Coordinates of C-alpha atoms in Angstrom, one line a residue:
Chain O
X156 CA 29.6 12.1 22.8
X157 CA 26.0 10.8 22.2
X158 CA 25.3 10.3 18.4
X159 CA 22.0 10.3 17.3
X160 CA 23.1 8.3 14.4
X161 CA 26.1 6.2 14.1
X162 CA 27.3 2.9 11.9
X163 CA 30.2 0.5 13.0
X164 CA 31.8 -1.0 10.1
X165 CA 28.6 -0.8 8.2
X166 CA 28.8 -2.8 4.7
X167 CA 25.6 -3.0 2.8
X168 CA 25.3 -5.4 -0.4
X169 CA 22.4 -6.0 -2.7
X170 CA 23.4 -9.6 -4.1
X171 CA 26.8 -9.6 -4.9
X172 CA 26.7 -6.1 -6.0
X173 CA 28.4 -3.8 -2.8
X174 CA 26.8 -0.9 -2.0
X175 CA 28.6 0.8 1.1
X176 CA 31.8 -0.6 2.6
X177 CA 32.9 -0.1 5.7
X178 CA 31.4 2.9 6.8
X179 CA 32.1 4.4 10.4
X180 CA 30.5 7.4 11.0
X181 CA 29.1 8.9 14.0
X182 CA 26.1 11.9 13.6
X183 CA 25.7 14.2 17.0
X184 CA 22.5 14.8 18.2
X185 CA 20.7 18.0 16.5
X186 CA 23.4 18.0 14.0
X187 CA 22.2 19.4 10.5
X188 CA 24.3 17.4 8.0
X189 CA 24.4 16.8 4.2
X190 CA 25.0 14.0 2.3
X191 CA 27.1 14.7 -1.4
X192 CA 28.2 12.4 -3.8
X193 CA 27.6 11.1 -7.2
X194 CA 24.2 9.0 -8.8
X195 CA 25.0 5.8 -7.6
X196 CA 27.6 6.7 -4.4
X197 CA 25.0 4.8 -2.3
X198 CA 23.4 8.3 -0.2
X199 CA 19.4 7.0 -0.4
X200 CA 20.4 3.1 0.6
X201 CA 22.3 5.0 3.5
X202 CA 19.6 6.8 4.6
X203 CA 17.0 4.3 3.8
X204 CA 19.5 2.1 6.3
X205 CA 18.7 4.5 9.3
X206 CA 15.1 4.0 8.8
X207 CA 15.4 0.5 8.2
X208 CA 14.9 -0.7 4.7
X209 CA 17.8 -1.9 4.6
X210 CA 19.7 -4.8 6.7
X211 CA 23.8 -4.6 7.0
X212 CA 25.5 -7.3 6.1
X213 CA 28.2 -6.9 8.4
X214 CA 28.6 -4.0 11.2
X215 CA 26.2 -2.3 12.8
X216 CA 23.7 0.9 12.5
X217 CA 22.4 2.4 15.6
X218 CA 19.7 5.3 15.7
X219 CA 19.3 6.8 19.0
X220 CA 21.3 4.2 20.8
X221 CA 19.3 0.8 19.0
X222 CA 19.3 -0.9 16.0
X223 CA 16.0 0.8 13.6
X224 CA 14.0 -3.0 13.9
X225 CA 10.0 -1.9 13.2
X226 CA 9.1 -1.9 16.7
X227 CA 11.5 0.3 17.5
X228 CA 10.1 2.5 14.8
X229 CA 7.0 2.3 15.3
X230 CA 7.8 4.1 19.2
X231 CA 10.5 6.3 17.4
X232 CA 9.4 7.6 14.4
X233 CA 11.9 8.5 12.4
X234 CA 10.5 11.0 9.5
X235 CA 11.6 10.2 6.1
X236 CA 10.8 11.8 2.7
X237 CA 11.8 9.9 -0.3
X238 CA 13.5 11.4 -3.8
X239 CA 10.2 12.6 -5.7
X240 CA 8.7 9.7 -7.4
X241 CA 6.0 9.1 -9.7
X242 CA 2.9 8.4 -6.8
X243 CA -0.8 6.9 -8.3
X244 CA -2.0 10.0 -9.5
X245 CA -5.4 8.2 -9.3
X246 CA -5.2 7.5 -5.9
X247 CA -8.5 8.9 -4.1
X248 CA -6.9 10.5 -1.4
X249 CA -6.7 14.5 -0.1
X250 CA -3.0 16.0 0.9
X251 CA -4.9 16.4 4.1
X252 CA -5.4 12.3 4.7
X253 CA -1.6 11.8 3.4
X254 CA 0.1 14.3 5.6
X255 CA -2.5 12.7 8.8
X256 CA -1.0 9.0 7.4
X257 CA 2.2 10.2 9.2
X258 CA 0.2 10.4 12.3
X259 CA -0.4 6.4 12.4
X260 CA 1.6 5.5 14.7
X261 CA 1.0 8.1 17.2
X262 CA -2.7 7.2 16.8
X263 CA -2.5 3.6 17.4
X264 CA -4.0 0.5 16.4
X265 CA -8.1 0.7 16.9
X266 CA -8.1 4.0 17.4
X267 CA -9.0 7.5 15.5
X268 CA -7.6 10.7 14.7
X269 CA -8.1 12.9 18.0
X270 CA -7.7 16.7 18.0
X271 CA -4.2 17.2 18.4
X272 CA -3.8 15.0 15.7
X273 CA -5.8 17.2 13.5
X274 CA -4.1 20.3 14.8
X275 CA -0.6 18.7 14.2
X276 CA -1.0 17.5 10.8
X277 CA -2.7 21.8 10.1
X278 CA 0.3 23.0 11.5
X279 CA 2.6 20.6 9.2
X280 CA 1.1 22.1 6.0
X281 CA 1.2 25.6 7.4
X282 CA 4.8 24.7 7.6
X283 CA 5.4 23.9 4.4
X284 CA 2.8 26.6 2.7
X285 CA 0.2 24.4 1.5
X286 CA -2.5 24.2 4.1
X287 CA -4.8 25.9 1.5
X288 CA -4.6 22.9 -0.8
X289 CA -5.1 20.8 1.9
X290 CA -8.5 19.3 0.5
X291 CA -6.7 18.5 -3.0
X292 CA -6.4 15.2 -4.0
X293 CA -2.4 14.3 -3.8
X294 CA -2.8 13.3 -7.9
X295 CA -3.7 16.6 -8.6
X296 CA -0.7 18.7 -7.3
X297 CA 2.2 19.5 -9.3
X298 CA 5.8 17.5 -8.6
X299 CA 7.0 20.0 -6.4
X300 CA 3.7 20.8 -4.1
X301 CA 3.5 16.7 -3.9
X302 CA 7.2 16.6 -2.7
X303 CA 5.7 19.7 -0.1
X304 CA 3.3 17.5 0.7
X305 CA 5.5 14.5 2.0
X306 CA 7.9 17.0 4.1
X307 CA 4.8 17.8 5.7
X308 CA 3.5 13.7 6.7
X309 CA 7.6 13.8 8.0
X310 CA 7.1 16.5 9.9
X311 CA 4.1 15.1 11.3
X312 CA 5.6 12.3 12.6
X313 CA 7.2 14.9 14.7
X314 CA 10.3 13.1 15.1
X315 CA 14.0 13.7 16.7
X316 CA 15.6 12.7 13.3
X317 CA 14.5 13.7 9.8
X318 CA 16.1 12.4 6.6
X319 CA 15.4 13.9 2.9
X320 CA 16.6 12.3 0.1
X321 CA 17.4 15.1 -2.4
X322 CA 14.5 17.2 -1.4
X323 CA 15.6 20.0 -3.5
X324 CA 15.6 18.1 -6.8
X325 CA 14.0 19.5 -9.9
X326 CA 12.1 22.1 -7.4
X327 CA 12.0 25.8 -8.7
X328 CA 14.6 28.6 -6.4
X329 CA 12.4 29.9 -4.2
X330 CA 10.3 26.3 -3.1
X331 CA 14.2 25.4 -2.4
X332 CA 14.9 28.1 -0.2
X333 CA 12.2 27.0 1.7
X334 CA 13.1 24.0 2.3
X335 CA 16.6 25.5 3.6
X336 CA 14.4 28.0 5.8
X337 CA 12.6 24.8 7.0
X338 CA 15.9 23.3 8.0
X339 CA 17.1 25.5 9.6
X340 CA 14.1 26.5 12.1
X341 CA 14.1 22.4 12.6
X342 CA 18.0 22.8 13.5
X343 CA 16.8 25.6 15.5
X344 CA 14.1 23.1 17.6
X345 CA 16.9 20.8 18.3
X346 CA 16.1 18.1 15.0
X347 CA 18.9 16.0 14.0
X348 CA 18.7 16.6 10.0
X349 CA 20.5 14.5 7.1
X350 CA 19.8 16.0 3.6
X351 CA 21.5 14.3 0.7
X352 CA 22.1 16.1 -2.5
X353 CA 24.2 15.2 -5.5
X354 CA 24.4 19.3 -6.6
X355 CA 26.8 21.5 -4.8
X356 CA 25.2 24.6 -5.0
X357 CA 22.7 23.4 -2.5
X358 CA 25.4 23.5 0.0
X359 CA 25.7 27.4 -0.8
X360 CA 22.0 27.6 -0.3
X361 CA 22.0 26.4 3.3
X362 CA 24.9 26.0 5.9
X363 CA 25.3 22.4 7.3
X364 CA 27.4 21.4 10.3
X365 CA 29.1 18.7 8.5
X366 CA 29.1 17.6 5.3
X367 CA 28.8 14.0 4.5
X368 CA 31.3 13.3 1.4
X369 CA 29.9 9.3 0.0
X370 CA 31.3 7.1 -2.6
X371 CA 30.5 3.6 -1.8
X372 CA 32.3 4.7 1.4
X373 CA 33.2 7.8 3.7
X374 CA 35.4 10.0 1.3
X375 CA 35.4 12.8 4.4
X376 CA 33.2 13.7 6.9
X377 CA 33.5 17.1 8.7
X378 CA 32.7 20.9 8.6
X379 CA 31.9 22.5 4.8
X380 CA 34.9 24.7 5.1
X381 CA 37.2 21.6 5.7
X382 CA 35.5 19.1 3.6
X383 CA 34.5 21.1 0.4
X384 CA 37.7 21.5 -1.1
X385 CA 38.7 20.4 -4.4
X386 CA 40.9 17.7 -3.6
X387 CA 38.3 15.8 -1.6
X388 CA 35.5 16.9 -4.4
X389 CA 37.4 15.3 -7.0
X390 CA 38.1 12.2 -4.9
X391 CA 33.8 12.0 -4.3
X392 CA 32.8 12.4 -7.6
X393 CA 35.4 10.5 -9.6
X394 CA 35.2 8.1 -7.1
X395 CA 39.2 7.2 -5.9
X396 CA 39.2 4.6 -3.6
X397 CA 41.0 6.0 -0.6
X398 CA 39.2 7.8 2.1
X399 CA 40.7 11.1 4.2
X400 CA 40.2 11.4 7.4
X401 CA 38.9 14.4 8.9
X402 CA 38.2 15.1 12.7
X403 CA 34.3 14.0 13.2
X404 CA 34.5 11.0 11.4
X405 CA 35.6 8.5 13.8
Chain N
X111 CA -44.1 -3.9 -5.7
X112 CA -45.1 -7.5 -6.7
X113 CA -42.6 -7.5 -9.3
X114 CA -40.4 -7.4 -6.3
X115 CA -42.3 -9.5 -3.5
X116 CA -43.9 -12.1 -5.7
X117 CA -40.1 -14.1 -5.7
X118 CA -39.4 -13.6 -2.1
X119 CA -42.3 -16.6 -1.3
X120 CA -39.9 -18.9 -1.9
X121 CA -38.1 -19.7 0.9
X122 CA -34.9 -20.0 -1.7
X123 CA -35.0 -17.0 -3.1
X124 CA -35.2 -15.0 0.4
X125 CA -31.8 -17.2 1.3
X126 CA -30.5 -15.8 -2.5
X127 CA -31.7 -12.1 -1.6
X128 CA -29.7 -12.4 1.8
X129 CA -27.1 -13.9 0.4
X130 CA -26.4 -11.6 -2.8
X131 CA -27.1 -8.7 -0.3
X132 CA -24.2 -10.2 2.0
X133 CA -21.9 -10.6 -0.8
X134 CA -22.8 -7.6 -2.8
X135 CA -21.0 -5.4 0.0
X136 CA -17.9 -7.8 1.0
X137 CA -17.2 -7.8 -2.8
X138 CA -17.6 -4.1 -3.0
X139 CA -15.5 -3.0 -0.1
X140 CA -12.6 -5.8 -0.6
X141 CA -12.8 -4.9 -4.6
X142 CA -12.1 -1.3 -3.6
X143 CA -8.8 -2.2 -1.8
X144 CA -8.4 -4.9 -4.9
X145 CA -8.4 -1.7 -7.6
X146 CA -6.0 0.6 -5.3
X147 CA -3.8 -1.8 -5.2
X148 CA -3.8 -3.0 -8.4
X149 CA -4.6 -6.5 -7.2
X150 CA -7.1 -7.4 -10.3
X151 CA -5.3 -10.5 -11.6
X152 CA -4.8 -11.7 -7.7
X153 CA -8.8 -11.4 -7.6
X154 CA -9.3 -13.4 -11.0
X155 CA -6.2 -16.1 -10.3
X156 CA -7.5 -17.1 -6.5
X157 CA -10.9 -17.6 -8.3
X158 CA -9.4 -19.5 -10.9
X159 CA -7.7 -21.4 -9.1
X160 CA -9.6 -22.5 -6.0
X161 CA -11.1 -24.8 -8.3
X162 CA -8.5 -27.4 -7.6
X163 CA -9.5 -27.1 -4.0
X164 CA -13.4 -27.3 -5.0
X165 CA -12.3 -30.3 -7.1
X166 CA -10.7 -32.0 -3.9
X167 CA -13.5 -31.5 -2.0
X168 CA -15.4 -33.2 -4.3
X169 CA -13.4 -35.8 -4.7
X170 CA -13.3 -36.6 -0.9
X171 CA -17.0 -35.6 -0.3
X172 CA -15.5 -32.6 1.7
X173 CA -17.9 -29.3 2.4
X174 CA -16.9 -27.6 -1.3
X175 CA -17.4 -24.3 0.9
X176 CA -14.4 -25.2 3.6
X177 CA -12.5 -27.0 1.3
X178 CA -12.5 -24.3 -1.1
X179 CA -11.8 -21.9 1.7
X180 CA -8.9 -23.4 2.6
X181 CA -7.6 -24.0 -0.6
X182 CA -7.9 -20.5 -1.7
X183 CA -6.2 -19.1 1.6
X184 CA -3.1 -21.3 1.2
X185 CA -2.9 -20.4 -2.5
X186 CA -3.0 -16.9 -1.3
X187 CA -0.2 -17.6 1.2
X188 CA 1.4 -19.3 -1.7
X189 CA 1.4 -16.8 -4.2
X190 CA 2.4 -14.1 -1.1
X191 CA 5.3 -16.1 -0.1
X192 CA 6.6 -16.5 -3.8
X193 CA 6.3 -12.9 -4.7
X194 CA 8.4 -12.4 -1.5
X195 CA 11.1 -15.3 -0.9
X196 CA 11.6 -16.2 -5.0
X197 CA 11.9 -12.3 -5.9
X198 CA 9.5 -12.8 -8.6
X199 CA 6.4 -10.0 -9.0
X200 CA 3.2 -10.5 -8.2
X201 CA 2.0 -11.1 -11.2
X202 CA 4.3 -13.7 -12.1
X203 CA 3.7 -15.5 -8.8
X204 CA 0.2 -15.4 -9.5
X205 CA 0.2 -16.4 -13.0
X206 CA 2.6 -19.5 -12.1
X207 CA 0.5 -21.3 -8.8
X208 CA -3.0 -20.5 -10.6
X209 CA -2.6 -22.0 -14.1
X210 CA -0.9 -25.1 -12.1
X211 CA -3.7 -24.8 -9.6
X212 CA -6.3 -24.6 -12.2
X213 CA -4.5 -27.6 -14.0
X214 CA -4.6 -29.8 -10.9
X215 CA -7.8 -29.1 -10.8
X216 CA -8.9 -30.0 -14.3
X217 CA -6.8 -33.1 -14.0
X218 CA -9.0 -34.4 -11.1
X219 CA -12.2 -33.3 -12.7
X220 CA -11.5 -35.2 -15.9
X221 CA -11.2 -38.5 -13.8
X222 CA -14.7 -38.0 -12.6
X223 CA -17.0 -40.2 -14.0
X224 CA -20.0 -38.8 -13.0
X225 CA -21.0 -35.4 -14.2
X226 CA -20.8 -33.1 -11.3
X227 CA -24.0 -30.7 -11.2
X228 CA -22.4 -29.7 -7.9
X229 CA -19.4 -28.6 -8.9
X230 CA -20.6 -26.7 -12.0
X231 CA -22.5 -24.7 -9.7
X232 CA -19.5 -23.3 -8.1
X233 CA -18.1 -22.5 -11.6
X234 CA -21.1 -20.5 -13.2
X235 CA -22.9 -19.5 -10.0
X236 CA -25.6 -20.9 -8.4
X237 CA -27.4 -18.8 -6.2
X238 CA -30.6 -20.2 -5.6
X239 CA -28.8 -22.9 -4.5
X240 CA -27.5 -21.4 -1.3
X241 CA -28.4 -23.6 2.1
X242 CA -28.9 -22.1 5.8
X243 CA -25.2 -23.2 6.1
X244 CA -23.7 -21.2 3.1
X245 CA -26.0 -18.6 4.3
X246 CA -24.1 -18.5 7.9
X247 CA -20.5 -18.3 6.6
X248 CA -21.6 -15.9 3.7
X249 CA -22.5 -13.5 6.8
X250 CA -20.2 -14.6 9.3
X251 CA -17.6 -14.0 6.6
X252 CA -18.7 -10.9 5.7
X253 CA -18.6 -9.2 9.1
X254 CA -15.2 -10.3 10.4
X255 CA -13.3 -8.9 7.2
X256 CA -15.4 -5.8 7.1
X257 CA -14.5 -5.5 11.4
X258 CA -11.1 -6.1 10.1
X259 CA -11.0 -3.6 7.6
X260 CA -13.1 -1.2 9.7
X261 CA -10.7 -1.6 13.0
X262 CA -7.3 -1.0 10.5
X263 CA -8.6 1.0 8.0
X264 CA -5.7 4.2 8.0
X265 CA -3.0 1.2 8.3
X266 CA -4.4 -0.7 5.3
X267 CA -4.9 2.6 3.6
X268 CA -1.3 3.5 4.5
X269 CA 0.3 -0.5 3.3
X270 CA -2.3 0.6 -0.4
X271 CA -1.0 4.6 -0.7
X272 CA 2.6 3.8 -0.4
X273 CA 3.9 0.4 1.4
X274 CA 7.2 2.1 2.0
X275 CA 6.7 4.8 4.0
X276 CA 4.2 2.6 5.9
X277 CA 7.0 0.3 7.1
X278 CA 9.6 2.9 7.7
X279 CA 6.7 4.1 10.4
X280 CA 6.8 0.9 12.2
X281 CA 3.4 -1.1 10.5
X282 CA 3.7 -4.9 9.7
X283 CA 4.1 -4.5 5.5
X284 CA 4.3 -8.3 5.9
X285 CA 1.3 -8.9 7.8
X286 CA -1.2 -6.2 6.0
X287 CA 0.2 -7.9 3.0
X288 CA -0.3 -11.3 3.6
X289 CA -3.9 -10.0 5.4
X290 CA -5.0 -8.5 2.4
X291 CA -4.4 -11.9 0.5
X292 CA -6.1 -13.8 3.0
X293 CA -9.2 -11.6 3.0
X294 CA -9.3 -11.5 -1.0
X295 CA -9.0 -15.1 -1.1
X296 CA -12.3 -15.5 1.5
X297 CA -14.4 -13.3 -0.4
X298 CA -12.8 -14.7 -3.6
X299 CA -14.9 -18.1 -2.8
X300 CA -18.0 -16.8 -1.2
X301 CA -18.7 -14.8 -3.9
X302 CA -18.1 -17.7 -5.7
X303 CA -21.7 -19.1 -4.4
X304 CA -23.6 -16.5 -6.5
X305 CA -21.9 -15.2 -10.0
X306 CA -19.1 -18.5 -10.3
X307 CA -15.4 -18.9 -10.2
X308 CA -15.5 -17.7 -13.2
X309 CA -17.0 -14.6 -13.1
X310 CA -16.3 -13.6 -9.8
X311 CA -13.8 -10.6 -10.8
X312 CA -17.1 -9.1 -11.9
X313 CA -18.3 -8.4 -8.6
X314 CA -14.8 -7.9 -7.4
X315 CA -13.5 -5.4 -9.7
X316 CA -16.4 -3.6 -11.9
X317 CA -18.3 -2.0 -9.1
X318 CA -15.4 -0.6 -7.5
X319 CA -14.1 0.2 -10.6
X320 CA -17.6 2.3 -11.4
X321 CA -17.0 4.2 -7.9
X322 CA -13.8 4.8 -9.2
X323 CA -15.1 7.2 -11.9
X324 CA -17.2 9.5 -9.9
X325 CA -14.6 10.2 -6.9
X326 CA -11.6 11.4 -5.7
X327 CA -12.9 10.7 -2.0
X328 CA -11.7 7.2 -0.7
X329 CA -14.8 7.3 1.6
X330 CA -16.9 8.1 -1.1
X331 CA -15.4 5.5 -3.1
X332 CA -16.2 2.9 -0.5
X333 CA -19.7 3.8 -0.2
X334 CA -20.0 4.2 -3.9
X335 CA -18.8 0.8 -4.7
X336 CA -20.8 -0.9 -2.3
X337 CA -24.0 0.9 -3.9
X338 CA -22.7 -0.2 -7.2
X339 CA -21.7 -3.6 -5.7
X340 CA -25.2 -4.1 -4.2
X341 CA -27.2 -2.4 -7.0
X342 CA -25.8 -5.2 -9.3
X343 CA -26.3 -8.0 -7.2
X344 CA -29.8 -7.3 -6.5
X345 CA -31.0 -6.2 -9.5
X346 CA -29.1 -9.5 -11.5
X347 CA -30.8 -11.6 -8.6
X348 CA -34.2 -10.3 -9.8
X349 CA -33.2 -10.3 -13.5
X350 CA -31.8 -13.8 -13.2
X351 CA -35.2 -15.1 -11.9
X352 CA -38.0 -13.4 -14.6
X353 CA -35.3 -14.1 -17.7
X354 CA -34.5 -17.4 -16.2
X355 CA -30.8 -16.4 -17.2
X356 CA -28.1 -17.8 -15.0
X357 CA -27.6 -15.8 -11.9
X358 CA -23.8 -14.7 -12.2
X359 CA -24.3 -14.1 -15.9
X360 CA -26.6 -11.4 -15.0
X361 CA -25.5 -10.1 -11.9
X362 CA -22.1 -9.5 -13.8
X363 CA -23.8 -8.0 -17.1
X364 CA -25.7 -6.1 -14.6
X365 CA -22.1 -4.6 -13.3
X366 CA -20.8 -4.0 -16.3
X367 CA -23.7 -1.8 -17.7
X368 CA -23.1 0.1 -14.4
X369 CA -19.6 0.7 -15.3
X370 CA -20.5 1.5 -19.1
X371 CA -22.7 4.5 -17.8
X372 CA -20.2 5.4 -15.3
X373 CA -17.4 5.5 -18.1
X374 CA -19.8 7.4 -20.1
X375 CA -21.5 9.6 -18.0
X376 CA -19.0 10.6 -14.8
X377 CA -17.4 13.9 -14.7
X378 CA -14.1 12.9 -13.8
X379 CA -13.5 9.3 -15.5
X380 CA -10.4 7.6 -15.3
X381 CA -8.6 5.7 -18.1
X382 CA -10.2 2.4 -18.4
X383 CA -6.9 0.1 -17.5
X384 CA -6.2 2.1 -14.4
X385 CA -10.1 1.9 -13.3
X386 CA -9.7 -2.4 -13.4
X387 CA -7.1 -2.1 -11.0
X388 CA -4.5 -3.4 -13.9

């Protein structure tokens, strides 16, 4: 089976504090997955593993068959988009220039936005409703048209993989069902997905292949009707130290 | 119009008009990135303390230009390289190599026994004492970091807007990073020539900073500051020579009335720490 993600024995540590033990996981191709656990089960230094940010100290991570080094980025974007945080609201940029930011490596060095470009990074915010604020600066956009925003540089970066860290939180019902619609037309285009969440009802929002359950290490990793049960909740979010095995996880 | 032309006979103050024109824009454009970043107190400790590399050069009868060059890029590197391996901020990087720096340098002043009129015109600004030389690497200077800038503009606005997302899309954090430094620590020491070490975070912060208030437009911004930026310099050249004031002095009062109005008058003004890049 070809994974589009997958970690070998994956430990991750910042100082001596660990933050992921041994995890062996293996995400198919044009899977749509979520991530659940606790504050502080270790979902966003997962994720910000695949794209990178972080080094393992022991095992490995592979995405798409290599290890995520920056070149390797740079050729296969990998679209990312970060919990909400608190950007420079003074920052003298439009939501047009941010979204055409996830454009820079497709553009290359010495060179300018072409035409496709343009029409890419239009179709992005079409996507995610908010081509008409396009000319905005990014400062003056409420928390949850910002977070819009950012799903829209991600998307164009038009990558195979996209990985949102809780892009649902503190958004109102109906901008979260939108970003379940926009799932699932990505699933639909062949887009491996990983969403993390730490609330459960987002899971009743959207339907995920597998469900990822994380607490410093795989708790269970398989379909929601197999995983989301309340012995394996319990075990996630109180945090028992034994993991279950279900079929996908390998 | 002879208010204007009459200075310009002297062969001096055409190299000072050049000069200030020259450094007017590097400041303007590199002060821009400077504010975005929040890069003030880099701006304010390389000036600071390049001094220890002006006072070497004087001590060794080295160009105080080159030597003060050099000094300021590897106290750049320095403070970069801190901030990075010793997982201290910035900030604290910066505050630890400059006051060292600028105590290294004081201690080799104070065993001078001559009283260095050279030297004190790198620390309060000297303009009318720029040479043919200075002139050249004032220039030079000034086109290869703006053809830098201009050639990697959307990646160093991408490392400014958020340095994150910029490497998980493949660009060299590291290098724009340490670039940046380098660049600030150039135009750090040319500008040096015409308002002084000390002042110098005049010209690099306050006409960016006046920009600042008048835009949301990073394009406009740019031009903005380097309007502001040359406005200043030109106008405290000229001011410098009928009050017979010292050149920095004015060219940075100069700046700073240009921000007051800005703060006063612009539609849109910022709060005042967030416009000095702080």
């Amino acid at each position: 089976m070809s994974y589009a993600i997958e970690f070998q024995d994956f430990s991750l540590a910042y100082g001596t504090l660990s933050v992921l033990e041994n995890i062996n996981l293996g995400i198919p191709a044009g899977a749509c997955i979520a991530i659940i656990g606790p504050n502080g089960s270790g979902k966003t230094s997962l994720l910000k593993s695949i794209v990178g940010l972080n080094r393992p100290n022991t095992g490995t991570i592979q995405v798409q068959g290599h290890p995520p080094t920056r070149t390797w980025r740079r050729r296969h974007q990998v679209g990312y988009v970060p919990q909400i945080k608190s950007i420079d609201k003074n920052f003298p940029i439009s939501v047009y220039e941010v979204v055409m930011l996830g454009r820079t490596a497709h553009i290359g060095y010495l060179r300018f936005p072409k035409k496709e470009d343009r029409l890419i990074v239009e179709d992005s915010l079409r996507r995610v409703n908010m081509l008409h604020l396009a000319d905005r600066p990014i400062g003056h956009l409420s928390g949850g048209q910002q977070q819009r925003v950012f799903i829209a540089r991600a998307l164009a970066q038009e990558s195979k993989i996209l990985l949102m860290d809780e892009p649902a939180s503190g958004l109102d019902i109906p901008t979260q069902q939108s970003i379940y619609e926009l799932l699932e037309e990505l699933h639909g285009g062949g887009v491996t997905t990983v969403t993390t969440t730490h609330d459960l009802l987002a899971l009743e929002f959207h339907h995920f292949d597998q469900v990822l359950c994380l607490n410093r290490r795989v708790i269970a990793f398989g379909p929601p009707e197999k995983v989301l049960i309340p012995q394996i909740l319990s075990q996630t979010f109180s945090g028992l130290p034994w993991p279950v095995h279900l079929s996908s996880a390998h | 119009m002879h208010y204007l032309l009459d200075p310009l006979q002297f062969s001096f103050m055409q190299r000072a008009l050049i000069g200030t024109i020259f450094i007017g824009i590097l400041t303007a454009v590199i002060g821009t990135f400077v504010i975005l970043r929040r890069l003030s107190f880099i701006g304010e400790g390389l000036a600071h303390g390049s001094l220890a590399g002006l006072a070497l050069g004087y001590l060794f009868h080295w160009d105080l230009y080159i030597s003060g060059n050099i000094y300021a890029i590897s106290l750049a590197l320095f403070i970069g390289l801190l901030h990075e391996k010793a997982k201290v901020t910035l900030d604290t990087a910066i505050g630890i190599l400059f006051s060292t720096s600028m105590a290294l340098g004081i201690a080799i002043i104070s065993t001078m026994k001559v009283y260095t009129t050279n030297l004190t015109d790198y620390l309060f600004g000297s303009v009318l004492a720029i040479t043919r030389f200075d002139l050249a690497i004032i220039i030079g200077a000034t086109v290869l970091i703006l053809l830098v800038l201009a050639l990697f503009y959307k990646e160093f606005i991408f490392y400014a807007f958020d340095t994150e997302m910029a490497e998980v899309t493949g660009l060299p954090r590291s290098k724009l990073h340490f670039a940046m430094l380098i660049m600030i620590a150039i135009t750090v020491v040319i500008a040096a020539q015409t308002v002084g070490v000390i002042l110098v975070t005049a010209l690099l912060v306050i006409p960016a900073a006046s920009g600042y208030q008048w835009t949301n437009s990073l394009k406009y911004l740019l031009v903005l500051s380097v309007i502001f930026g040359l406005t200043s310099s030109v106008v405290g050249l000229y001011l410098s020579y009928y009050l017979n004031i010292a050149s920095g002095a004015s060219i940075a009062l100069t700046a700073a009335s240009i921000f007051l109005l800005s703060f006063l008058f612009a539609p849109g003004r910022r709060g005042l720490k967030r416009s000095l890049g702080l």
